[in-house]
PDB file of C-alpha atoms in Angstrom:
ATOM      1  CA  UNK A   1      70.767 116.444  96.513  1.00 56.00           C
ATOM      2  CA  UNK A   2      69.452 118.883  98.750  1.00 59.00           C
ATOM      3  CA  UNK A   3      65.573 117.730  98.980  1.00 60.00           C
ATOM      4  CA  UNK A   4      63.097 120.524  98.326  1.00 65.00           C
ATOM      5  CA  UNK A   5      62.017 124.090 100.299  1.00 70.00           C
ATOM      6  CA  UNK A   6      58.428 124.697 100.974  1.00 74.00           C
ATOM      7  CA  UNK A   7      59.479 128.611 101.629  1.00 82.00           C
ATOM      8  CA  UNK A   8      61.028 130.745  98.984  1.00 86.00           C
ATOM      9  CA  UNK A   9      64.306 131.698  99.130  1.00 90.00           C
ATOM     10  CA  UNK A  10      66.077 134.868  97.726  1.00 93.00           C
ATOM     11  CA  UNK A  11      69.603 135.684  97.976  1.00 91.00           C
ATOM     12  CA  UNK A  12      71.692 138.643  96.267  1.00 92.00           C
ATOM     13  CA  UNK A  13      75.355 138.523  96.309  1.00 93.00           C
ATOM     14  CA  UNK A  14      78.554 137.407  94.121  1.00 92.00           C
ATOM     15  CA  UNK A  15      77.303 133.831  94.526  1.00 89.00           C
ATOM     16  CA  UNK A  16      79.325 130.052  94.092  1.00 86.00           C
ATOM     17  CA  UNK A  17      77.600 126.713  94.929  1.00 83.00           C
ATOM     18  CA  UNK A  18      78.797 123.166  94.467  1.00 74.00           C
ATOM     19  CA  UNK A  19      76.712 120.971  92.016  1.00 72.00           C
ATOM     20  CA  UNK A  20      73.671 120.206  93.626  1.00 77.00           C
ATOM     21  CA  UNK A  21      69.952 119.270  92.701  1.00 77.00           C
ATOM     22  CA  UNK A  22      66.426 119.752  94.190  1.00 80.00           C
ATOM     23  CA  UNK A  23      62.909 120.025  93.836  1.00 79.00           C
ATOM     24  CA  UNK A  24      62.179 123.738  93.322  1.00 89.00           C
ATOM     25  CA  UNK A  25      62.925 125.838  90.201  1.00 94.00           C
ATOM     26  CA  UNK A  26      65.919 127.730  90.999  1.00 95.00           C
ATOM     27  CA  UNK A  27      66.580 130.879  88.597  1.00 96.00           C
ATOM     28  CA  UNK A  28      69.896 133.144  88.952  1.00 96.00           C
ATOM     29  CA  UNK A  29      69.569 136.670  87.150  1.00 97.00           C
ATOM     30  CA  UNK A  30      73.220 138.360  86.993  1.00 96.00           C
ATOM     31  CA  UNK A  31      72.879 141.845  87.883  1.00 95.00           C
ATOM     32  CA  UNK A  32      76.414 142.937  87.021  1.00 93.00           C
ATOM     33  CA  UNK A  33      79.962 141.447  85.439  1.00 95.00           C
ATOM     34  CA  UNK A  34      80.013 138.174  83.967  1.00 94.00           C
ATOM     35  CA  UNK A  35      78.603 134.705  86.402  1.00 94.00           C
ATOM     36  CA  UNK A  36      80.310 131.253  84.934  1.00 92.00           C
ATOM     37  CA  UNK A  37      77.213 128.743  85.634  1.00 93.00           C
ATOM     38  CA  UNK A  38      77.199 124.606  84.722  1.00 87.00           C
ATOM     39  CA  UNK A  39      72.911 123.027  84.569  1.00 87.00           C
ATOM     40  CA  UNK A  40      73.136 119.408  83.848  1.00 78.00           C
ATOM     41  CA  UNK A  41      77.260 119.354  82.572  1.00 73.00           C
ATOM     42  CA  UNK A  42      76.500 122.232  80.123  1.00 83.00           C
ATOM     43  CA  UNK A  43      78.655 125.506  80.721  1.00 88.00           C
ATOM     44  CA  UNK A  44      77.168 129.072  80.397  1.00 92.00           C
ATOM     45  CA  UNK A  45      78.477 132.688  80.909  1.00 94.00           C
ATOM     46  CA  UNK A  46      75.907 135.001  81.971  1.00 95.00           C
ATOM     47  CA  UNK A  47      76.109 138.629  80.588  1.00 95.00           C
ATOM     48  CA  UNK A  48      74.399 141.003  83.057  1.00 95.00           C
ATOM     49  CA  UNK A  49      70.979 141.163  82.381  1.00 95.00           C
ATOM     50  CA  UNK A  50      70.685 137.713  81.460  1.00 96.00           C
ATOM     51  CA  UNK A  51      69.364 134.716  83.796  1.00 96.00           C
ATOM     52  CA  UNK A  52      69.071 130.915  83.554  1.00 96.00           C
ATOM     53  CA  UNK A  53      66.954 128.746  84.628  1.00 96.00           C
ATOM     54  CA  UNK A  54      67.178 125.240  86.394  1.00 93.00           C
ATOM     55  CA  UNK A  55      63.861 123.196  86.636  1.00 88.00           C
ATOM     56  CA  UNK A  56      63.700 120.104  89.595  1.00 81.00           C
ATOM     57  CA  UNK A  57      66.220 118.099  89.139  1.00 77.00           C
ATOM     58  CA  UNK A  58      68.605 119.913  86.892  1.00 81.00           C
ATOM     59  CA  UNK A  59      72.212 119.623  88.560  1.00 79.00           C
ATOM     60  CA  UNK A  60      73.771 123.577  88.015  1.00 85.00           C
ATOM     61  CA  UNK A  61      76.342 125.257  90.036  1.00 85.00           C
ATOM     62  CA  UNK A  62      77.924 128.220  90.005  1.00 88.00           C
ATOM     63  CA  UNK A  63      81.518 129.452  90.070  1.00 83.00           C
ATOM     64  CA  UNK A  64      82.855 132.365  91.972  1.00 83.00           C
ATOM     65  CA  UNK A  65      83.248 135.503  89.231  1.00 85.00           C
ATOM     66  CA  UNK A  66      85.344 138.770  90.376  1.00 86.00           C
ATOM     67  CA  UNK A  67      83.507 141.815  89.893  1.00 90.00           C
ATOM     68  CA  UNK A  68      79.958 140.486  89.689  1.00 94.00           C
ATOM     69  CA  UNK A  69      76.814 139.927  91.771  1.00 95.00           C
ATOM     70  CA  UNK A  70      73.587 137.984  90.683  1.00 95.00           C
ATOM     71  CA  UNK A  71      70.032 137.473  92.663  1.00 95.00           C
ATOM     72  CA  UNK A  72      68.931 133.540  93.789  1.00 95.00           C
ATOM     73  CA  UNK A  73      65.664 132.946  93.833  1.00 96.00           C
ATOM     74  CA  UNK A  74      64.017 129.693  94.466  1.00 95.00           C
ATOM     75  CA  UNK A  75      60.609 128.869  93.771  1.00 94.00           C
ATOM     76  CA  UNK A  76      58.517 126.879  96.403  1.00 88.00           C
ATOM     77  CA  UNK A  77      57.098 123.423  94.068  1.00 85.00           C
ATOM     78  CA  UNK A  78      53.713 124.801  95.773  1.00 87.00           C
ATOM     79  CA  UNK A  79      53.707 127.505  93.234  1.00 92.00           C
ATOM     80  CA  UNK A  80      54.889 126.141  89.654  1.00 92.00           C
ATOM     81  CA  UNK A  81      52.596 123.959  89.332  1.00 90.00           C
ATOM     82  CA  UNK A  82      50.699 126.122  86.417  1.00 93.00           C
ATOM     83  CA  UNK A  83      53.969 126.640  84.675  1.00 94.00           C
ATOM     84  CA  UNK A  84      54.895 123.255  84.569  1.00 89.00           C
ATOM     85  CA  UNK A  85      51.147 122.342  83.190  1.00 89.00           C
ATOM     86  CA  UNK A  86      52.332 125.178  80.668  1.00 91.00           C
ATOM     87  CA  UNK A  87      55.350 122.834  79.659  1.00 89.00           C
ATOM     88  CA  UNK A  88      53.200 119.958  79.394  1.00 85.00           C
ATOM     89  CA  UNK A  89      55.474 116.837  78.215  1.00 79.00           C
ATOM     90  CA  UNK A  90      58.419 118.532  77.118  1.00 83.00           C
ATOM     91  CA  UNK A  91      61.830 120.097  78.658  1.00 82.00           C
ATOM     92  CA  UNK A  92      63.723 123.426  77.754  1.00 87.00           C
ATOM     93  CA  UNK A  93      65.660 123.783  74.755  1.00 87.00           C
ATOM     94  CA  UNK A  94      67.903 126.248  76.781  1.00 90.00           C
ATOM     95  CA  UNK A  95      67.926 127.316  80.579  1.00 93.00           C
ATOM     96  CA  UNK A  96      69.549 130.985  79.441  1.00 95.00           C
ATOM     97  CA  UNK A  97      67.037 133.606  78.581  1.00 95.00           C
ATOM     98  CA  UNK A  98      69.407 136.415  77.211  1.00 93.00           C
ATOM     99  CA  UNK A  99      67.116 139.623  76.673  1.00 90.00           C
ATOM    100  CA  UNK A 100      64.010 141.653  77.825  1.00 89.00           C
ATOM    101  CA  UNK A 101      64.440 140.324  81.513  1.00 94.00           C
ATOM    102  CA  UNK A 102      63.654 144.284  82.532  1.00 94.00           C
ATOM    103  CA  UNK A 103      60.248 143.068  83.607  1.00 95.00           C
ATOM    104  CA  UNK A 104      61.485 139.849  85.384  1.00 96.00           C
ATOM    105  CA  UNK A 105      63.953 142.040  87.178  1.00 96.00           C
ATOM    106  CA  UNK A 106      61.521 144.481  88.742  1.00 96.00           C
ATOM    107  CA  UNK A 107      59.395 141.405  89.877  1.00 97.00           C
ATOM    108  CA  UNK A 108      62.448 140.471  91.417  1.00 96.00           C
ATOM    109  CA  UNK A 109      63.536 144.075  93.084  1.00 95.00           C
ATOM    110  CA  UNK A 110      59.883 143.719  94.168  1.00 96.00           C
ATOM    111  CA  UNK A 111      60.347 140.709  96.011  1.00 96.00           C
ATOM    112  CA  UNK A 112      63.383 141.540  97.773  1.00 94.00           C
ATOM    113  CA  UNK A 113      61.323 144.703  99.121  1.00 95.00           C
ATOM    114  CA  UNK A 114      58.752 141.984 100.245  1.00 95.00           C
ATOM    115  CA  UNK A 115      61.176 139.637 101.611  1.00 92.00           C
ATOM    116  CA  UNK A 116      63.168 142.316 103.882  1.00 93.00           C
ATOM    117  CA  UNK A 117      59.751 143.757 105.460  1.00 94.00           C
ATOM    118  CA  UNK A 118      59.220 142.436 108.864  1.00 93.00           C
ATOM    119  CA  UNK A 119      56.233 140.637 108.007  1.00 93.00           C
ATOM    120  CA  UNK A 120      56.076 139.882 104.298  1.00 93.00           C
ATOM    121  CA  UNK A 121      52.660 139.587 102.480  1.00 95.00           C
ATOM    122  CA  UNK A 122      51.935 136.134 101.526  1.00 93.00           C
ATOM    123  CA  UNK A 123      49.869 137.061  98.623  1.00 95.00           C
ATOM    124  CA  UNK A 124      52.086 139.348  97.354  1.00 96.00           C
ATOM    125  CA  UNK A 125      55.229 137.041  97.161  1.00 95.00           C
ATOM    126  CA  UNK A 126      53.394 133.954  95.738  1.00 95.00           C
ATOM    127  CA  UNK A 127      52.160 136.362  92.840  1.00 96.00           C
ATOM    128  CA  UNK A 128      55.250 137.974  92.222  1.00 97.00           C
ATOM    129  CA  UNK A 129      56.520 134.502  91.753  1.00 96.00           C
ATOM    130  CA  UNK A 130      53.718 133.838  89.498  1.00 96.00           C
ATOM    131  CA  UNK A 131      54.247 136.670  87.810  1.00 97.00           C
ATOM    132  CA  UNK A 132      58.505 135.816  86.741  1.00 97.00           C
ATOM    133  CA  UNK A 133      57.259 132.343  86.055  1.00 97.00           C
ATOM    134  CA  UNK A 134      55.220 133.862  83.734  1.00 96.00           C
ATOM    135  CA  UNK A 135      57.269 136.052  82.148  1.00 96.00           C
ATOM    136  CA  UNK A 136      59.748 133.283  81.889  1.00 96.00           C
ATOM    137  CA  UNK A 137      57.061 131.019  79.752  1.00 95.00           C
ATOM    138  CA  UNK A 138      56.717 133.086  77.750  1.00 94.00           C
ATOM    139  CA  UNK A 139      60.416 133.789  76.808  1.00 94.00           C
ATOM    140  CA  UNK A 140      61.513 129.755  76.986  1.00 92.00           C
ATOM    141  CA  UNK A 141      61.413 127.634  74.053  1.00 90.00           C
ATOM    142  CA  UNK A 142      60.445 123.932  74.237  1.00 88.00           C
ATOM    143  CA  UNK A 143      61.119 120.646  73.200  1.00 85.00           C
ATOM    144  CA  UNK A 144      59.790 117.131  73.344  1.00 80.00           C
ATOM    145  CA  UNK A 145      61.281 115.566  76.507  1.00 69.00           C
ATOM    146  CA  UNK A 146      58.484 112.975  78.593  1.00 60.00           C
ATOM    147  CA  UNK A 147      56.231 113.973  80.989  1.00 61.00           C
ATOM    148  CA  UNK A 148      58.053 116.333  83.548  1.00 62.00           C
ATOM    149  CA  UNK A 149      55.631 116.074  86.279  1.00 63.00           C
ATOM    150  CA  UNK A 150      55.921 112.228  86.487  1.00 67.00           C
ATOM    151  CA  UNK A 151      59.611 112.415  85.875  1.00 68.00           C
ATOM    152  CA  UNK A 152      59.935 114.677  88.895  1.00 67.00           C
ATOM    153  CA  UNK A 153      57.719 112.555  90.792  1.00 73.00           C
ATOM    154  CA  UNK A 154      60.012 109.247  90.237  1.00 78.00           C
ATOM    155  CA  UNK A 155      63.353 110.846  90.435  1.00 77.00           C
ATOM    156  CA  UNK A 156      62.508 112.390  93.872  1.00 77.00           C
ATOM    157  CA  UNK A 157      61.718 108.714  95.241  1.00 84.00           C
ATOM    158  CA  UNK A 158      65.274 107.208  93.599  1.00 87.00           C
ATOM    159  CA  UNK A 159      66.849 110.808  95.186  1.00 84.00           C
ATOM    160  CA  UNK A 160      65.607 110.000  98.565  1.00 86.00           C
ATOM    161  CA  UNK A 161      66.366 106.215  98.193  1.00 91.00           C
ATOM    162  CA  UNK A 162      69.700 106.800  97.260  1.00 91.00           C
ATOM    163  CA  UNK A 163      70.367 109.497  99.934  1.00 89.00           C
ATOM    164  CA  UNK A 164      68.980 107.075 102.841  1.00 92.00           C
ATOM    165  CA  UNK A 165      70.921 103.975 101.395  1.00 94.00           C
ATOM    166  CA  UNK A 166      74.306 105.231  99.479  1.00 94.00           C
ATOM    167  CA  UNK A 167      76.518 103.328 102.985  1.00 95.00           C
ATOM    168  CA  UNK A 168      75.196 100.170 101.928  1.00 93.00           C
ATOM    169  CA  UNK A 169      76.146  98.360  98.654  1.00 92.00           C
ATOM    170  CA  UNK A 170      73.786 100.116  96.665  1.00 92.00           C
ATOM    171  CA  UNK A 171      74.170 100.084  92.748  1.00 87.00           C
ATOM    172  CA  UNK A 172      72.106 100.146  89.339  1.00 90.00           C
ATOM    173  CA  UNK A 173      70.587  96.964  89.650  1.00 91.00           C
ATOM    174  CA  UNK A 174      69.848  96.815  93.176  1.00 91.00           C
ATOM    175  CA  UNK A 175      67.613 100.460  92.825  1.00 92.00           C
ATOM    176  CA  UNK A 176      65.910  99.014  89.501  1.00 91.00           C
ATOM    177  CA  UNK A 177      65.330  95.882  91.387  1.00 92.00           C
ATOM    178  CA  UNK A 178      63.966  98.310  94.191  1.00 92.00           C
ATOM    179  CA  UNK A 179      61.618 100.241  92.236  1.00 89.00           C
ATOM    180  CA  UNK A 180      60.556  97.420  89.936  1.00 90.00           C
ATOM    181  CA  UNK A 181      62.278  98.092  86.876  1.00 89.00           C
ATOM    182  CA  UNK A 182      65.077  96.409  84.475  1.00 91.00           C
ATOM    183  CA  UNK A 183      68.015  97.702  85.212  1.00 91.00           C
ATOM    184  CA  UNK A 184      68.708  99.042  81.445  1.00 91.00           C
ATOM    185  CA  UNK A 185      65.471 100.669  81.150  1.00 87.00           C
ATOM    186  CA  UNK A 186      65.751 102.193  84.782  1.00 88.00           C
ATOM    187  CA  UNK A 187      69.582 103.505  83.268  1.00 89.00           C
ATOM    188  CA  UNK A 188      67.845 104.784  80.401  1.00 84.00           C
ATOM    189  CA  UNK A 189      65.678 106.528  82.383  1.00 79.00           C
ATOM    190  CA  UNK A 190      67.840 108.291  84.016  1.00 82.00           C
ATOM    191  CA  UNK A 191      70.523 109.206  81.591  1.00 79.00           C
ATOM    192  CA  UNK A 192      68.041 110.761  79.951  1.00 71.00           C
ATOM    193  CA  UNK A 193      67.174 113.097  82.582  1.00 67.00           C
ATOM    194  CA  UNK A 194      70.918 113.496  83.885  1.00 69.00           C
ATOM    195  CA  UNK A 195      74.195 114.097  82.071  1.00 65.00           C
ATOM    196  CA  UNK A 196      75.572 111.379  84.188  1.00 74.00           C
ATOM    197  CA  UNK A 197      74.814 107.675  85.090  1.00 85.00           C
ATOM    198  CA  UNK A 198      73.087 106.472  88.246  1.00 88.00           C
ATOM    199  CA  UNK A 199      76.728 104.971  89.886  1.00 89.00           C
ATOM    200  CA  UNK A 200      78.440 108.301  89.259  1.00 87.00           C
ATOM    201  CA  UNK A 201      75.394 110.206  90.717  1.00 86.00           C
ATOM    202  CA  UNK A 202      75.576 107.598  93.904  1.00 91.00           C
ATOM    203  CA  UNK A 203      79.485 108.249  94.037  1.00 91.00           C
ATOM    204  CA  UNK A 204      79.432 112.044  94.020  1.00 86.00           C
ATOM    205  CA  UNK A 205      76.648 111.617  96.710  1.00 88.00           C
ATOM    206  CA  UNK A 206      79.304 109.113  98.781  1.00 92.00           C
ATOM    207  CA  UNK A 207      81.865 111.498  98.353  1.00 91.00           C
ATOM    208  CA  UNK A 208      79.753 114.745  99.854  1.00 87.00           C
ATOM    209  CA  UNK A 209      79.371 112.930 102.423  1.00 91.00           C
ATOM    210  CA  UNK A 210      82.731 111.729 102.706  1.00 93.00           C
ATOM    211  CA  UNK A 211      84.774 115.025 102.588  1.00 90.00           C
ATOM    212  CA  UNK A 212      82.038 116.358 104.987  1.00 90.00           C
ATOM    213  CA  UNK A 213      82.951 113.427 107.748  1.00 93.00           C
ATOM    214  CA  UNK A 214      86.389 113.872 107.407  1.00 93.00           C
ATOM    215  CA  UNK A 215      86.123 117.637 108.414  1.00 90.00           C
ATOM    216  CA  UNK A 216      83.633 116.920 111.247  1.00 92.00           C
ATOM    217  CA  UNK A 217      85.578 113.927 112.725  1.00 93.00           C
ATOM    218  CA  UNK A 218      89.370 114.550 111.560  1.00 91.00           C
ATOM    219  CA  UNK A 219      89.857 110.967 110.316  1.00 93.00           C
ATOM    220  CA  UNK A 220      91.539 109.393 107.878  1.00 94.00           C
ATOM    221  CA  UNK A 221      90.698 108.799 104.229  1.00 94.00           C
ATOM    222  CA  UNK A 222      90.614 104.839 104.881  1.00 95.00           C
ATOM    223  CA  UNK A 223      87.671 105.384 107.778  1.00 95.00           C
ATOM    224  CA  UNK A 224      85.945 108.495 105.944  1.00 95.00           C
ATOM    225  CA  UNK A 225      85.746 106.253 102.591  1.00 95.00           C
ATOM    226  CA  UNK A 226      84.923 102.872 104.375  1.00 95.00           C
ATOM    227  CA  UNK A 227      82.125 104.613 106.369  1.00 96.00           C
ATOM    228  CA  UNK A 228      80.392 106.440 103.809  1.00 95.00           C
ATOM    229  CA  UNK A 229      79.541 103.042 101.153  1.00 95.00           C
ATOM    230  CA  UNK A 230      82.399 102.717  98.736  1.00 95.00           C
ATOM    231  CA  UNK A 231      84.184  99.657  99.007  1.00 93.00           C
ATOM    232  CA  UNK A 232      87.685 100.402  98.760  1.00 94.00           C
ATOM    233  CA  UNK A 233      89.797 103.683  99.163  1.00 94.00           C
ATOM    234  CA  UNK A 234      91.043 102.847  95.719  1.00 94.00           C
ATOM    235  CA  UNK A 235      87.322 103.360  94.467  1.00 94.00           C
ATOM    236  CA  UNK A 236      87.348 106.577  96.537  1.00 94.00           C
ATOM    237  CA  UNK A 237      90.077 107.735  94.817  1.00 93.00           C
ATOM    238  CA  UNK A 238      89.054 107.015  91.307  1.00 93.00           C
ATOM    239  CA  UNK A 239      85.393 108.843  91.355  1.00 90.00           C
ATOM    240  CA  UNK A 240      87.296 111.584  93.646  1.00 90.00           C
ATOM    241  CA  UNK A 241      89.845 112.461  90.841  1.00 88.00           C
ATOM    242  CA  UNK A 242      86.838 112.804  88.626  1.00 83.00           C
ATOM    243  CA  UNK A 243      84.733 114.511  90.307  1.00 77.00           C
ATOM    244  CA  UNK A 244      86.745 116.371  92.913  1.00 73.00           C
ATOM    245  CA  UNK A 245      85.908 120.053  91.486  1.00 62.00           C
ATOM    246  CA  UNK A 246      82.015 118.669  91.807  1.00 59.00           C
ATOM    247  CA  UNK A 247      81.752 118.498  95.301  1.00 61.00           C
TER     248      UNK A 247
END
């Protein structure tokens, strides 16, 4: 979970990330080679030429690829707010878009240009945005999937909850208790926005946090466990076995 940016961010390089999630609309166009990418536990191989998409919310990564290089760019929230009233109350059928990106990329090259001036033009970076969010409604097919503004909405309070309690005891019932649901409608709820279930989300959130206070305070296991909410270093080592090429 990495919250939300209220600036836009755009990166070109041969690019790898650990699974994360966040508010913004993240899209990664591969410019060259082939780019291994995972959105929501589903694998992809990018051709050059070809970009995917991740809305808010959509856990994707990326895997280091020899011989290629792709450009990041992340949407500020501030700005999608027509596309998403374009998708209305459904989700993507697919996050690739695999042909006639040639306009999408020269938005893109046009941004960069923006970006590496030493005082971009506001205007012209929010409507180039615009612009590759509209050329990427227009490529995306739909399908029936809830309301995605309210579903964005709700999952950013349970994101924030979790991130600000996962040391204590924290589990499905307590957060359905918490935001006033039944705990199997709450995991219905979110299974059906996530390819995993609310205590695997909370333990791959534990163990970030975990591997990241071991390296900062060159403790044990036991401690780095212990101190970051999971109850036993046995329960470390079960979710860490599972998820250990997640994190």
């Amino acid at each position: 979970w990495s919250g939300q940016t209220n600036d836009f961010y755009l990166v070109s390089g041969n690019l790898s990330c650990s699974p994360h999630l966040h508010k913004n609309i993240e899209i990664i166009y591969n410019l060259f080679g082939e780019k291994n990418i995972v959105i929501n536990s589903k694998p992809f191989t990018l051709a050059a030429g070809q970009l995917a998409v991740s809305l808010a919310y959509d856990i994707h990564q990326y895997s280091f690829s020899e011989n290629s290089v792709q450009l990041v760019l992340i949407i500020p929230d501030a700005y999608a707010s027509a596309f998403y009233s374009f998708m209305g109350k459904n989700k993507l059928s697919d996050n690739i878009i695999t042909d006639g990106n040639k306009k999408i990329m020269f938005y893109l090259e046009k941004l960069k240009e923006e970006k590496e001036k030493s005082t971009p033009n506001a205007l012209i970076t929010e409507g180039l945005m615009k612009c590759i969010l509209g050329e990427i409604a227009g490529k995306i097919e739909l399908k029936e999937g809830g309301n995605i503004q309210e579903t964005k909405n709700f999952m950013q309070q349970v994101f924030e909850y979790i991130e600000a309690n996962y040391k204590k005891p924290i589990a499905l019932e307590s957060i359905a208790t918490h935001f006033g649901y039944n705990k199997f409608y709450f995991s219905r709820l979110f299974n059906s926005s996530f390819s995993i279930n609310i205590n695997e989300y909370i333990a791959i959130i534990r163990l970030s946090h975990a591997m990241d206070y071991m390296k900062k305070n060159k403790c044990t296991v036991t401690a780095a466990a212990l101190d970051n909410g999971f109850g036993s270093v046995k329960t470390f080592y079960k979710y860490y076995k599972k998820f250990k090429n997640d994190i």
